[in-house]
Amino acid sequence: MRAAKQVQAVIQELHIPHNNSKVSSTVTLSIVSTTIIPEALVKPQELIAKADSALYLSKSNGRNTISTVNL
């Protein structure tokens, strides 16, 4: 989580213009971390789908967010 916050802070400090965005004048970064218990029988596609859903949820909650998904 600390690494994600550091990367997000660096992106914010760069003030990269996002001219075509209706949400923000600069580029923002939403990050999702997905974890799984190794013994769990979860297919890779399911893990990717859960992470993708979490990313869209983060974006709908205001963007520039960091979220975690535990399977």
Backbone as JSON, one array per atom type, in Angstrom:
{
  "sequence": "MRAAKQVQAVIQELHIPHNNSKVSSTVTLSIVSTTIIPEALVKPQELIAKADSALYLSKSNGRNTISTVNL",
  "N": [[0.82, -1.18, 0.0], [1.98, 1.2, 0.72], [3.82, 1.64, -1.35], [2.08, 2.04, -3.5], [0.86, 4.45, -2.73], [3.08, 6.12, -2.84], [3.73, 6.07, -5.58], [1.39, 7.2, -6.61], [1.57, 9.76, -5.47], [3.84, 10.77, -6.78], [2.9, 10.92, -9.42], [0.92, 12.87, -9.09], [2.5, 15.08, -8.38], [3.8, 15.59, -10.76], [2.01, 16.95, -12.33], [0.72, 16.42, -14.85], [-0.8, 17.46, -17.76], [-4.23, 16.93, -18.55], [-5.96, 17.34, -20.92], [-8.32, 16.51, -22.25], [-10.06, 15.59, -20.36], [-13.06, 15.5, -18.47], [-13.17, 15.4, -15.82], [-10.78, 15.94, -14.38], [-8.12, 18.29, -14.5], [-5.55, 17.45, -14.6], [-3.56, 14.44, -14.97], [-4.63, 11.6, -13.16], [-4.32, 8.82, -10.85], [-5.61, 5.69, -10.32], [-5.36, 2.86, -8.29], [-5.46, -0.65, -7.89], [-5.08, -3.29, -5.69], [-4.93, -6.73, -5.66], [-5.39, -9.57, -3.74], [-4.81, -13.02, -2.94], [-5.46, -16.13, -1.34], [-3.14, -18.67, -1.48], [-4.06, -21.37, -1.49], [-6.62, -21.27, -2.38], [-9.03, -22.07, -4.86], [-9.09, -20.38, -7.39], [-9.64, -19.14, -10.54], [-7.39, -17.59, -12.89], [-8.73, -15.76, -14.58], [-10.93, -15.03, -13.06], [-9.75, -13.66, -10.93], [-8.64, -11.48, -12.32], [-11.01, -10.33, -13.29], [-12.26, -9.55, -10.87], [-10.42, -7.64, -9.93], [-10.61, -5.79, -12.0], [-13.28, -4.95, -11.73], [-13.09, -3.75, -9.21], [-11.4, -1.64, -9.82], [-13.01, -0.05, -11.53], [-14.99, 0.6, -9.68], [-13.49, 2.12, -7.88], [-12.85, 4.3, -9.53], [-15.41, 5.32, -9.94], [-15.93, 6.27, -7.45], [-14.66, 8.67, -7.21], [-12.18, 8.74, -8.38], [-8.53, 8.71, -8.61], [-7.8, 6.97, -6.51], [-6.96, 4.39, -4.1], [-7.36, 0.99, -3.81], [-8.18, -2.21, -2.33], [-8.63, -5.69, -2.99], [-9.64, -8.66, -1.65], [-9.5, -12.09, -2.13]],
  "CA": [[0.0, 0.0, 0.0], [2.86, 2.35, 0.77], [4.37, 1.86, -2.7], [1.0, 2.61, -4.31], [0.72, 5.86, -2.33], [4.25, 6.85, -3.34], [3.57, 6.22, -7.03], [0.3, 8.15, -6.8], [2.08, 11.09, -5.12], [4.74, 11.2, -7.85], [2.06, 11.31, -10.56], [0.28, 14.15, -8.76], [3.53, 16.13, -8.4], [4.2, 15.87, -12.13], [1.0, 17.85, -12.92], [0.61, 16.1, -16.27], [-2.09, 17.97, -18.25], [-5.21, 15.97, -19.09], [-6.81, 18.32, -21.6], [-9.6, 15.97, -22.72], [-10.82, 15.05, -19.23], [-14.12, 16.3, -17.88], [-13.1, 15.16, -14.38], [-9.6, 16.54, -13.78], [-7.25, 18.98, -15.47], [-4.29, 16.72, -14.64], [-3.67, 12.98, -14.92], [-4.71, 10.99, -11.83], [-4.01, 7.4, -10.89], [-6.31, 4.78, -9.41], [-4.62, 1.61, -8.18], [-6.14, -1.74, -7.19], [-4.26, -4.43, -5.3], [-5.76, -7.92, -5.46], [-4.66, -10.64, -3.07], [-5.49, -14.31, -2.93], [-4.85, -17.18, -0.54], [-2.63, -19.63, -2.46], [-4.8, -22.61, -1.54], [-7.94, -21.05, -2.98], [-9.16, -22.5, -6.25], [-9.6, -19.25, -8.15], [-9.05, -19.08, -11.88], [-6.8, -16.28, -13.18], [-9.73, -14.87, -15.17], [-11.76, -14.52, -11.97], [-8.93, -12.68, -10.23], [-8.58, -10.29, -13.17], [-12.35, -9.72, -13.31], [-12.48, -8.88, -9.57], [-9.57, -6.45, -9.91], [-11.18, -4.85, -12.96], [-14.48, -4.4, -11.09], [-12.65, -2.86, -8.14], [-10.86, -0.43, -10.44], [-14.13, 0.78, -11.96], [-15.62, 1.1, -8.46], [-12.62, 3.2, -7.4], [-13.02, 5.45, -10.41], [-16.73, 5.9, -9.72], [-15.92, 6.9, -6.13], [-13.93, 9.92, -7.22], [-10.89, 8.59, -9.05], [-7.32, 8.96, -7.83], [-7.99, 6.2, -5.29], [-6.23, 3.14, -3.93], [-8.29, 0.01, -3.26], [-7.71, -3.59, -2.26], [-9.63, -6.74, -3.13], [-9.16, -9.93, -1.11], [-10.3, -13.24, -2.55]],
  "C": [[0.88, 1.26, 0.0], [3.44, 2.68, -0.61], [3.32, 2.49, -3.6], [0.81, 4.09, -4.0], [1.88, 6.7, -2.85], [4.14, 7.09, -4.84], [2.49, 7.26, -7.33], [0.77, 9.58, -6.52], [3.0, 11.63, -6.22], [3.94, 11.67, -9.06], [1.41, 12.66, -10.3], [1.28, 15.3, -8.86], [3.97, 16.5, -9.81], [3.24, 16.84, -12.83], [0.9, 17.67, -14.43], [-0.75, 16.58, -16.77], [-2.96, 16.85, -18.83], [-6.3, 16.81, -19.76], [-8.18, 17.8, -21.99], [-10.47, 15.43, -21.6], [-11.87, 16.03, -18.75], [-14.06, 16.24, -16.35], [-11.94, 15.91, -13.72], [-8.74, 17.19, -14.85], [-5.88, 18.32, -15.57], [-4.55, 15.21, -14.54], [-3.71, 12.52, -13.46], [-4.47, 9.49, -11.98], [-4.82, 6.65, -9.85], [-5.59, 3.43, -9.46], [-5.45, 0.59, -7.41], [-5.13, -2.85, -6.93], [-5.19, -5.6, -5.02], [-4.9, -9.01, -4.83], [-5.5, -11.91, -3.04], [-4.74, -15.27, -2.02], [-4.4, -18.27, -1.51], [-3.43, -20.92, -2.57], [-6.16, -22.47, -2.24], [-7.94, -21.47, -4.45], [-9.85, -21.4, -7.06], [-8.88, -19.22, -9.49], [-8.47, -17.68, -12.11], [-7.82, -15.28, -13.75], [-10.62, -14.26, -14.1], [-11.02, -13.44, -11.19], [-8.86, -11.38, -11.02], [-9.93, -9.58, -13.2], [-12.64, -8.98, -12.01], [-11.66, -7.6, -9.48], [-10.13, -5.38, -10.84], [-12.43, -4.17, -12.38], [-14.11, -3.41, -10.0], [-12.1, -1.56, -8.7], [-11.98, 0.5, -10.89], [-14.88, 1.35, -10.77], [-14.81, 2.26, -7.89], [-12.81, 4.46, -8.22], [-14.38, 6.12, -10.18], [-16.83, 6.6, -8.37], [-15.05, 8.14, -6.08], [-12.58, 9.87, -7.9], [-9.74, 8.88, -8.1], [-7.38, 8.24, -6.48], [-7.1, 4.96, -5.28], [-7.17, 2.17, -3.23], [-7.62, -1.36, -3.19], [-8.89, -4.54, -2.39], [-8.99, -8.02, -2.61], [-10.08, -11.05, -1.56], [-10.09, -14.41, -1.6]]
}
